[in-house]
Coordinates of N, CA and C in Angstrom, one line a residue:
M1 N 7.0 24.4 3.9 CA 6.0 25.3 3.9 C 5.9 25.6 3.9
L2 N 4.7 24.2 2.5 CA 3.0 23.6 2.1 C 2.6 23.4 3.6
R3 N 3.6 22.7 4.7 CA 3.2 21.9 5.4 C 2.9 22.7 6.6
R4 N 3.9 24.0 6.6 CA 3.1 24.8 8.3 C 2.1 25.8 7.1
W5 N 2.0 26.5 5.7 CA 0.6 26.6 5.6 C -0.1 26.2 6.8
I6 N -0.7 24.5 5.7 CA -1.8 24.0 6.5 C -1.8 23.6 7.9
E7 N -0.7 23.5 8.6 CA -0.7 23.9 10.2 C -1.3 25.3 10.6
E8 N -0.7 26.7 10.1 CA -2.1 28.1 10.1 C -2.5 28.0 10.1
R9 N -3.3 27.4 9.2 CA -5.3 26.8 8.7 C -6.2 26.5 8.7
L10 N -5.6 24.9 9.6 CA -6.3 23.6 10.3 C -5.6 23.5 11.5
P11 N -6.9 23.3 12.7 CA -6.5 23.1 14.0 C -5.4 21.8 14.0
R12 N -5.1 22.6 14.5 CA -3.9 21.0 14.8 C -4.1 20.0 14.7
R13 N -5.8 19.6 15.7 CA -6.4 18.2 16.2 C -7.1 17.5 14.0
M14 N -6.5 18.4 13.3 CA -7.2 18.4 12.0 C -6.3 17.9 10.9
L15 N -4.8 18.0 11.7 CA -3.5 17.2 10.5 C -3.8 15.5 10.8
P16 N -3.2 15.4 9.4 CA -3.5 13.5 9.5 C -1.7 13.6 9.8
E17 N -1.8 12.1 11.4 CA -0.5 12.7 11.7 C 0.1 10.7 12.1
G18 N 0.9 10.9 12.0 CA 0.9 9.4 12.4 C 1.1 8.5 11.1
R19 N 0.4 7.3 10.5 CA 0.3 6.5 9.3 C 0.7 7.6 8.3
W20 N -0.7 8.3 8.6 CA -1.2 9.4 7.6 C -0.4 10.9 7.4
S21 N 0.3 10.5 8.6 CA 1.1 12.3 8.3 C 1.7 12.4 6.9
H22 N 2.0 12.0 5.6 CA 2.4 12.6 4.4 C 1.3 12.7 3.8
L23 N 0.0 12.5 4.3 CA -1.0 13.5 3.1 C 0.0 14.3 2.6
A24 N 0.6 16.1 4.0 CA 0.2 16.6 4.2 C 1.6 17.2 3.8
D25 N 1.8 16.0 3.2 CA 3.6 16.8 3.0 C 3.0 17.1 0.9
P26 N 4.4 17.9 0.7 CA 4.2 18.9 -0.7 C 4.2 17.5 -1.4
Y27 N 3.2 17.5 -2.6 CA 3.2 16.9 -3.4 C 5.1 16.5 -5.3
D28 N 4.9 16.1 -5.4 CA 5.8 16.7 -6.5 C 5.9 15.4 -7.2
G29 N 5.3 15.3 -7.4 CA 4.8 14.4 -8.7 C 4.5 14.5 -9.6
D30 N 4.1 14.3 -10.5 CA 3.5 14.7 -12.0 C 1.8 13.6 -12.0
E31 N 0.9 13.5 -10.7 CA 0.1 13.1 -11.2 C -1.6 13.3 -10.9
V32 N -2.1 13.5 -10.7 CA -3.8 13.4 -10.3 C -5.2 13.0 -9.6
V33 N -5.8 12.3 -8.6 CA -6.1 11.9 -8.6 C -7.7 12.3 -8.7
V34 N -8.9 11.2 -9.5 CA -10.0 11.9 -10.3 C -11.1 10.8 -9.1
L35 N -12.1 11.5 -8.2 CA -13.5 10.4 -7.8 C -14.3 10.2 -7.9
D36 N -14.9 10.5 -7.7 CA -16.1 10.0 -7.5 C -17.1 9.6 -5.6
C37 N -17.8 9.6 -5.7 CA -18.8 9.3 -4.9 C -20.0 8.8 -4.8
E38 N -20.7 8.6 -4.7 CA -21.9 7.8 -4.6 C -22.2 7.8 -3.0
T39 N -24.0 9.1 -3.3 CA -24.8 8.0 -1.6 C -26.2 8.0 -2.0
S40 N -26.4 7.8 -0.3 CA -27.2 7.7 -0.4 C -28.9 8.4 -0.4
V41 N -28.6 9.0 0.1 CA -29.3 11.3 -0.3 C -28.3 11.4 -1.6
F42 N -28.5 13.5 -1.0 CA -28.3 13.7 -2.4 C -28.2 15.3 -1.3
D43 N -27.1 15.2 -0.4 CA -27.5 16.5 0.6 C -25.9 15.9 1.9
K44 N -25.1 16.8 1.3 CA -23.1 16.7 2.2 C -23.2 16.5 2.8
K45 N -24.4 16.5 4.5 CA -24.3 16.3 5.6 C -25.2 15.0 6.1
R46 N -26.2 14.5 5.3 CA -27.0 13.5 5.7 C -26.1 12.2 4.9
G47 N -26.1 12.5 3.9 CA -26.0 11.5 2.6 C -24.3 10.4 3.2
E48 N -25.1 9.3 3.2 CA -24.3 7.8 4.0 C -23.1 7.7 2.5
L49 N -22.1 6.7 2.1 CA -21.6 6.8 1.4 C -22.0 5.3 0.6
L50 N -22.2 5.2 -0.8 CA -22.0 3.8 -1.2 C -21.0 4.0 -1.9
S51 N -20.8 4.4 -2.9 CA -19.9 3.5 -3.8 C -18.2 5.4 -3.4
V52 N -17.4 4.9 -3.4 CA -16.3 5.8 -4.3 C -15.5 5.0 -5.6
A53 N -15.1 5.3 -6.5 CA -13.6 5.3 -7.2 C -12.8 6.2 -7.7
A54 N -11.4 5.6 -8.1 CA -10.8 7.1 -8.7 C -9.8 6.4 -9.8
V55 N -9.2 7.1 -10.1 CA -8.5 6.9 -10.8 C -6.9 7.6 -10.2
R56 N -5.4 7.6 -11.2 CA -4.5 8.5 -11.4 C -4.4 8.6 -13.0
V57 N -4.3 9.7 -13.4 CA -3.9 10.4 -14.3 C -3.0 10.5 -14.2
R58 N -2.0 11.2 -15.0 CA 0.0 11.5 -16.0 C -0.6 11.2 -16.8
G59 N -0.3 12.7 -17.6 CA -0.1 12.8 -18.3 C -1.4 13.1 -19.1
N60 N -1.5 12.6 -20.4 CA -2.6 12.2 -21.2 C -2.6 10.6 -20.9
Q61 N -2.8 10.2 -19.9 CA -3.2 9.0 -19.4 C -4.3 8.4 -18.4
I62 N -5.3 7.4 -18.5 CA -6.2 7.3 -17.0 C -5.4 6.0 -17.3
R63 N -4.6 6.0 -15.6 CA -4.1 4.4 -15.7 C -5.6 3.5 -15.3
L64 N -6.6 3.3 -16.3 CA -7.5 2.6 -15.9 C -7.1 0.9 -14.7
T65 N -6.5 0.4 -15.3 CA -5.8 -0.7 -14.9 C -5.6 -0.9 -13.4
E66 N -5.5 0.1 -12.4 CA -5.3 0.2 -11.0 C -6.5 1.3 -10.6
A67 N -7.1 1.5 -11.4 CA -9.0 2.0 -10.5 C -9.0 0.8 -9.4
L68 N -9.0 2.4 -8.4 CA -10.1 1.8 -7.3 C -11.3 2.5 -8.0
D69 N -12.3 0.8 -7.4 CA -13.8 1.1 -7.9 C -14.0 0.0 -6.7
L70 N -15.1 0.9 -4.9 CA -15.0 0.7 -4.6 C -16.5 0.5 -4.6
T71 N -18.0 -0.8 -4.0 CA -19.4 -0.3 -3.4 C -18.9 -0.6 -1.7
I72 N -19.6 0.0 -0.9 CA -20.1 0.6 0.6 C -21.0 -0.8 0.8
R73 N -20.3 -1.4 2.1 CA -21.2 -2.2 2.4 C -22.4 -2.3 3.5
S74 N -23.7 -0.9 3.3 CA -24.3 -0.8 4.0 C -26.2 -1.0 4.0
D75 N -26.5 -0.9 5.0 CA -27.4 -0.8 4.8 C -28.2 0.7 4.7
A76 N -27.9 1.4 5.1 CA -28.7 2.6 4.4 C -29.4 2.8 4.1
V77 N -30.8 4.2 4.3 CA -32.2 4.0 3.4 C -31.7 5.0 2.5
T78 N -32.3 4.4 1.1 CA -31.8 5.5 0.1 C -33.1 6.3 -0.1
D79 N -32.6 7.4 -0.8 CA -33.4 8.4 -1.4 C -34.0 7.1 -2.6
P80 N -34.9 7.2 -2.8 CA -35.6 6.6 -4.1 C -35.2 7.2 -5.7
K81 N -35.3 8.4 -5.3 CA -34.9 9.4 -6.2 C -33.5 9.2 -6.9
A82 N -32.4 8.6 -5.7 CA -30.9 8.1 -5.5 C -30.7 7.3 -6.0
V83 N -31.9 6.4 -5.8 CA -31.0 5.0 -6.5 C -32.1 4.9 -7.9
R84 N -32.5 5.8 -8.2 CA -33.0 5.8 -10.0 C -31.6 6.8 -10.3
V85 N -30.8 7.4 -10.0 CA -29.8 7.6 -10.3 C -28.2 6.6 -11.0
H86 N -28.1 6.4 -9.1 CA -26.9 5.5 -9.0 C -27.2 4.0 -9.2
Y87 N -28.9 3.6 -8.7 CA -29.2 2.0 -8.9 C -28.3 1.0 -7.9
L88 N -27.8 2.1 -7.3 CA -27.3 0.4 -6.2 C -28.5 0.4 -4.5
R89 N -29.5 -0.5 -5.2 CA -30.0 -0.8 -3.8 C -29.6 -2.0 -3.3
R90 N -29.9 -1.6 -1.9 CA -29.7 -2.8 -0.4 C -28.5 -4.4 -1.0
E91 N -29.3 -4.2 -1.6 CA -29.2 -6.0 -1.8 C -28.3 -6.1 -2.7
D92 N -27.5 -4.9 -3.9 CA -26.6 -4.9 -4.6 C -25.1 -4.6 -3.4
R93 N -25.8 -3.9 -2.8 CA -24.3 -3.7 -1.2 C -23.7 -4.4 -0.6
M94 N -25.2 -5.7 -0.6 CA -24.5 -6.4 0.7 C -23.1 -7.0 0.5
E95 N -23.3 -6.8 -0.7 CA -21.2 -8.0 -0.2 C -20.0 -6.6 -0.9
G96 N -20.6 -5.6 -0.7 CA -19.4 -4.7 -1.0 C -18.0 -5.1 0.8
V97 N -17.9 -3.6 0.3 CA -16.5 -3.6 1.2 C -16.1 -3.2 3.1
A98 N -16.2 -3.0 3.7 CA -16.6 -2.0 5.3 C -16.6 -1.0 4.3
L99 N -17.1 -0.2 5.4 CA -16.9 1.2 5.4 C -15.3 1.9 5.8
A100 N -14.9 1.6 7.1 CA -13.9 2.0 7.5 C -12.3 1.4 5.9
E101 N -13.0 0.2 5.8 CA -11.8 -0.4 4.3 C -11.6 0.4 3.5
A102 N -12.8 0.4 3.5 CA -12.9 1.8 2.1 C -11.9 3.1 2.0
I103 N -12.6 3.2 3.0 CA -11.5 4.7 3.5 C -10.3 4.6 3.6
E104 N -9.6 3.9 4.4 CA -8.2 3.2 4.7 C -8.1 2.7 2.8
K105 N -8.8 1.9 2.7 CA -7.8 1.2 1.0 C -7.7 3.5 -0.3
L106 N -9.1 4.2 0.2 CA -8.7 5.0 -0.8 C -8.1 6.3 -0.4
L107 N -7.5 6.2 1.4 CA -6.1 6.9 2.0 C -5.0 7.0 0.9
D108 N -4.8 5.5 0.9 CA -3.5 4.9 0.1 C -3.4 4.9 -1.2
F109 N -4.5 4.7 -1.7 CA -4.8 5.7 -3.3 C -4.2 6.1 -3.7
I110 N -5.2 7.3 -2.9 CA -4.5 8.8 -3.3 C -3.3 9.2 -2.5
G111 N -3.3 8.9 -1.6 CA -1.3 9.6 -0.5 C -1.6 11.1 -1.1
N112 N -1.0 11.6 -1.3 CA -0.7 13.1 -0.8 C -1.3 13.4 -2.6
R113 N -1.5 12.5 -3.9 CA -1.5 13.5 -5.0 C -3.0 14.6 -4.9
P114 N -3.0 15.6 -5.7 CA -3.7 16.3 -5.9 C -5.2 15.7 -6.1
I115 N -6.4 16.2 -6.4 CA -7.7 15.3 -6.0 C -8.6 16.6 -7.1
C116 N -9.6 15.4 -8.5 CA -9.9 16.3 -8.5 C -11.3 16.3 -8.9
G117 N -12.0 16.6 -9.9 CA -13.2 15.6 -9.7 C -15.0 16.3 -10.2
F118 N -15.5 16.6 -10.1 CA -16.9 17.1 -11.3 C -17.9 18.0 -10.1
Y119 N -17.8 19.0 -9.4 CA -18.8 19.0 -7.8 C -18.2 18.5 -7.2
I120 N -16.4 18.5 -7.8 CA -15.9 18.3 -5.8 C -15.7 18.4 -4.5
E121 N -16.7 19.3 -4.2 CA -16.5 20.1 -2.9 C -17.9 18.9 -2.4
Y122 N -18.5 18.7 -3.2 CA -19.3 17.9 -2.6 C -18.9 15.4 -1.9
D123 N -18.5 15.6 -2.1 CA -17.3 14.7 -2.3 C -16.3 14.3 -0.9
R124 N -15.4 15.2 -1.4 CA -14.7 16.3 -0.3 C -15.3 16.1 1.0
A125 N -16.6 17.3 1.4 CA -17.2 16.9 2.7 C -18.1 15.2 2.7
I126 N -17.7 14.7 1.4 CA -18.5 13.3 2.3 C -17.6 12.3 2.9
L127 N -16.3 12.9 1.9 CA -15.1 12.1 2.7 C -14.3 12.5 4.3
N128 N -14.5 13.5 3.8 CA -14.5 14.4 5.6 C -14.8 14.2 6.6
R129 N -16.4 14.3 6.4 CA -17.0 13.9 6.8 C -16.8 12.3 8.2
Y130 N -16.0 10.8 7.1 CA -15.9 10.2 7.5 C -14.6 9.9 8.0
I131 N -13.8 11.0 7.1 CA -12.5 10.5 7.7 C -12.0 11.0 9.4
R132 N -12.7 12.0 9.1 CA -12.9 12.9 10.7 C -13.3 13.0 11.8
E133 N -14.2 11.0 11.4 CA -14.2 10.3 12.9 C -13.8 8.5 12.5
L134 N -13.2 8.4 11.6 CA -11.9 7.6 11.9 C -10.8 7.6 12.2
Y135 N -9.7 9.0 12.0 CA -9.4 9.6 11.7 C -8.4 11.0 12.6
N136 N -9.8 11.5 12.3 CA -10.1 12.6 13.6 C -8.5 13.4 12.5
F137 N -9.0 14.2 11.3 CA -8.4 14.6 10.5 C -9.6 14.8 9.1
K138 N -9.3 15.9 8.6 CA -9.6 16.4 6.6 C -8.4 15.6 5.6
L139 N -9.0 15.8 5.3 CA -7.9 15.8 3.2 C -7.7 16.9 3.9
P140 N -5.9 17.4 3.8 CA -4.8 18.2 2.9 C -4.6 18.3 1.5
N141 N -5.7 17.3 0.8 CA -5.2 17.6 -0.4 C -5.2 19.0 -1.2
R142 N -4.0 18.7 -2.2 CA -4.4 20.2 -2.9 C -6.2 19.6 -4.0
F143 N -7.5 20.2 -4.0 CA -8.7 19.6 -4.7 C -8.8 20.6 -6.0
I144 N -9.0 20.6 -6.6 CA -9.8 21.1 -7.9 C -10.7 20.5 -8.7
E145 N -11.3 21.3 -9.1 CA -12.8 21.4 -9.5 C -12.6 21.9 -11.2
V146 N -13.6 20.5 -12.0 CA -13.2 20.8 -13.6 C -13.9 21.3 -14.1
S147 N -14.6 22.3 -13.6 CA -16.2 22.9 -14.1 C -14.8 24.7 -13.6
E148 N -14.6 24.7 -13.2 CA -13.7 26.1 -13.1 C -12.9 26.3 -14.0
I149 N -12.1 25.5 -14.0 CA -11.2 25.0 -15.6 C -11.5 25.4 -17.2
Y150 N -13.6 24.3 -16.0 CA -13.9 24.2 -17.7 C -14.6 26.4 -18.1
V151 N -14.6 27.0 -16.8 CA -14.7 28.6 -17.2 C -14.2 29.7 -17.4
K152 N -12.5 28.8 -15.4 CA -11.9 29.6 -16.8 C -10.6 29.3 -18.5
S153 N -11.4 28.6 -19.1 CA -10.7 28.1 -20.1 C -11.4 29.1 -21.5
K154 N -13.5 29.8 -21.3 CA -14.3 29.9 -21.8 C -14.1 31.7 -21.9
R155 N -13.4 32.0 -20.1 CA -13.1 33.3 -20.1 C -12.1 33.7 -21.1
R156 N -11.3 32.7 -21.0 CA -9.8 33.3 -22.4 C -10.4 33.6 -23.5
H157 N -12.1 33.3 -23.6 CA -11.8 33.4 -25.2 C -13.7 34.3 -24.9
H158 N -13.3 34.8 -24.3 CA -14.2 35.8 -24.3 C -15.8 35.4 -23.8
I159 N -16.3 34.1 -23.7 CA -17.2 33.9 -23.4 C -17.5 33.4 -21.8
H160 N -18.5 34.5 -20.9 CA -19.2 34.5 -20.3 C -19.5 33.7 -19.4
E161 N -19.4 32.6 -18.1 CA -20.0 31.7 -17.3 C -21.8 31.3 -17.8
V162 N -21.9 33.1 -17.3 CA -24.0 32.3 -17.7 C -24.0 32.4 -18.9
H163 N -23.4 32.1 -20.1 CA -23.8 31.4 -21.0 C -23.5 29.7 -21.4
L164 N -22.8 29.3 -20.8 CA -22.1 28.2 -20.5 C -23.6 27.0 -19.7
D165 N -23.4 25.5 -20.2 CA -23.7 24.5 -19.7 C -23.0 24.0 -18.7
L166 N -23.4 24.3 -17.7 CA -22.3 24.1 -16.7 C -22.6 22.5 -15.7
T167 N -24.4 21.6 -16.1 CA -23.8 20.8 -16.1 C -22.3 19.2 -16.7
F168 N -22.8 18.1 -15.9 CA -21.9 17.6 -16.2 C -22.3 16.8 -17.6
E169 N -23.7 16.9 -18.4 CA -23.2 16.7 -19.3 C -23.0 17.4 -20.5
G170 N -23.1 18.8 -20.1 CA -23.0 19.9 -21.0 C -21.0 20.3 -20.7
L171 N -20.3 20.2 -19.9 CA -19.1 20.1 -20.2 C -19.3 18.7 -21.3
A172 N -19.5 17.5 -20.9 CA -18.2 16.3 -21.6 C -19.5 17.1 -23.0
R173 N -20.2 17.5 -23.7 CA -21.0 17.2 -24.9 C -19.9 19.2 -25.2
D174 N -20.1 19.9 -24.8 CA -18.5 20.6 -25.2 C -17.4 20.1 -25.4
L175 N -17.0 20.0 -24.5 CA -15.4 19.2 -24.9 C -15.5 17.3 -25.1
Q176 N -17.2 17.0 -26.2 CA -17.2 16.1 -27.1 C -15.7 14.9 -26.2
V177 N -16.6 14.7 -24.7 CA -16.2 13.5 -24.4 C -17.2 12.8 -23.7
P178 N -17.3 11.0 -24.2 CA -18.4 10.2 -24.4 C -18.7 10.1 -22.0
I179 N -20.0 10.1 -22.1 CA -20.2 9.0 -21.0 C -20.6 8.3 -20.3
V180 N -19.4 8.0 -19.8 CA -19.3 6.7 -19.5 C -19.9 5.5 -18.3
E181 N -21.5 5.6 -19.1 CA -22.5 5.3 -17.4 C -22.5 5.7 -16.5
R182 N -23.1 6.5 -17.1 CA -23.1 7.7 -15.6 C -24.4 8.0 -14.4
H183 N -23.7 8.1 -13.5 CA -24.2 8.2 -12.2 C -23.1 6.9 -11.2
T184 N -22.8 5.8 -12.0 CA -22.1 4.9 -11.3 C -20.1 6.0 -11.1
A185 N -19.9 5.3 -10.1 CA -18.1 5.9 -9.3 C -18.3 6.3 -11.1
L186 N -17.5 4.7 -10.9 CA -16.4 4.6 -11.9 C -17.0 5.8 -13.2
G187 N -17.8 5.1 -13.3 CA -18.3 5.7 -14.9 C -17.8 7.8 -15.6
D188 N -18.2 7.7 -13.6 CA -18.5 9.6 -13.7 C -16.9 9.7 -13.7
V189 N -16.4 9.2 -13.1 CA -14.4 9.9 -12.5 C -13.7 8.9 -14.4
I190 N -14.5 8.4 -15.1 CA -13.4 8.3 -16.5 C -13.3 9.2 -17.5
S191 N -14.7 9.6 -17.4 CA -16.1 10.8 -18.3 C -14.8 11.3 -17.8
T192 N -15.1 12.0 -16.4 CA -13.7 13.4 -15.7 C -12.8 13.5 -16.2
A193 N -12.6 12.8 -16.2 CA -10.8 12.6 -16.4 C -10.5 12.7 -17.5
L194 N -11.7 12.4 -18.9 CA -11.5 12.8 -19.9 C -11.0 13.9 -20.1
M195 N -12.3 14.6 -19.4 CA -12.5 16.2 -19.7 C -11.3 16.9 -19.2
Y196 N -10.6 16.7 -17.9 CA -10.0 17.1 -16.7 C -8.8 16.7 -18.1
I197 N -8.7 15.9 -18.9 CA -6.9 15.5 -19.4 C -6.6 16.9 -20.8
K198 N -8.6 17.2 -21.6 CA -8.8 17.8 -22.2 C -8.6 19.7 -21.8
L199 N -9.2 19.6 -20.8 CA -9.1 20.8 -20.5 C -7.7 21.5 -20.4
T200 N -6.9 20.7 -19.3 CA -5.2 20.9 -19.4 C -4.2 20.6 -20.4
G201 N -4.5 20.1 -21.5 CA -3.7 20.3 -22.4 C -2.5 18.8 -21.8
F202 N -3.3 17.9 -21.4 CA -2.8 16.7 -20.7 C -1.7 16.8 -19.2
G203 N -1.8 18.9 -19.1 CA -1.0 18.3 -17.4 C -2.1 19.2 -16.7
P204 N -1.4 19.4 -15.2 CA -1.7 20.3 -14.4 C -2.1 21.5 -14.5
P205 N -3.2 21.5 -13.9 CA -3.4 23.6 -14.4 C -1.6 24.3 -13.6
R206 N -2.3 25.5 -14.2 CA -0.6 26.6 -13.8 C -2.0 26.9 -11.9

């Protein structure tokens, strides 16, 4: 049923096929993948992928020993402002993996699990741009935005979002979650995973 729902809303050519067809299958497991991307500029249409990290979360456990943490081999011109944020200089990237290899590893790591993140629509747009170029489909996975769960939890206590600090640092402070190596892909993933665990009470949101 889920696959039919997806097929009705995505052009046929945008559905994963062959090796990746299972990505559109219903997920009946108990894991969520938290991911984060760092890019050359802060623009989902122009930003080039420089690094990506992902961890699987099951219940209250972050499976950190299995984490994916990849730097992309890229000579992309980077916005100086972006470099001051993620510290990925050109010389730091030369020992990274090829882009196609990174996307392949990421898709294998995610499978058909739900994908969670902070400002996940940005990561989704960046990844879909490359996946579309390489494999001619877009990620059909369910996406979960941590800040949306946070806002919903506050509304239950009659706190309107206009009174909330919805920055990454604001959520971390309110949820008493440590900020781990901010603006490194893996550091942001760990902090976001901790936010997700706190907000969902060790389970996927309903």
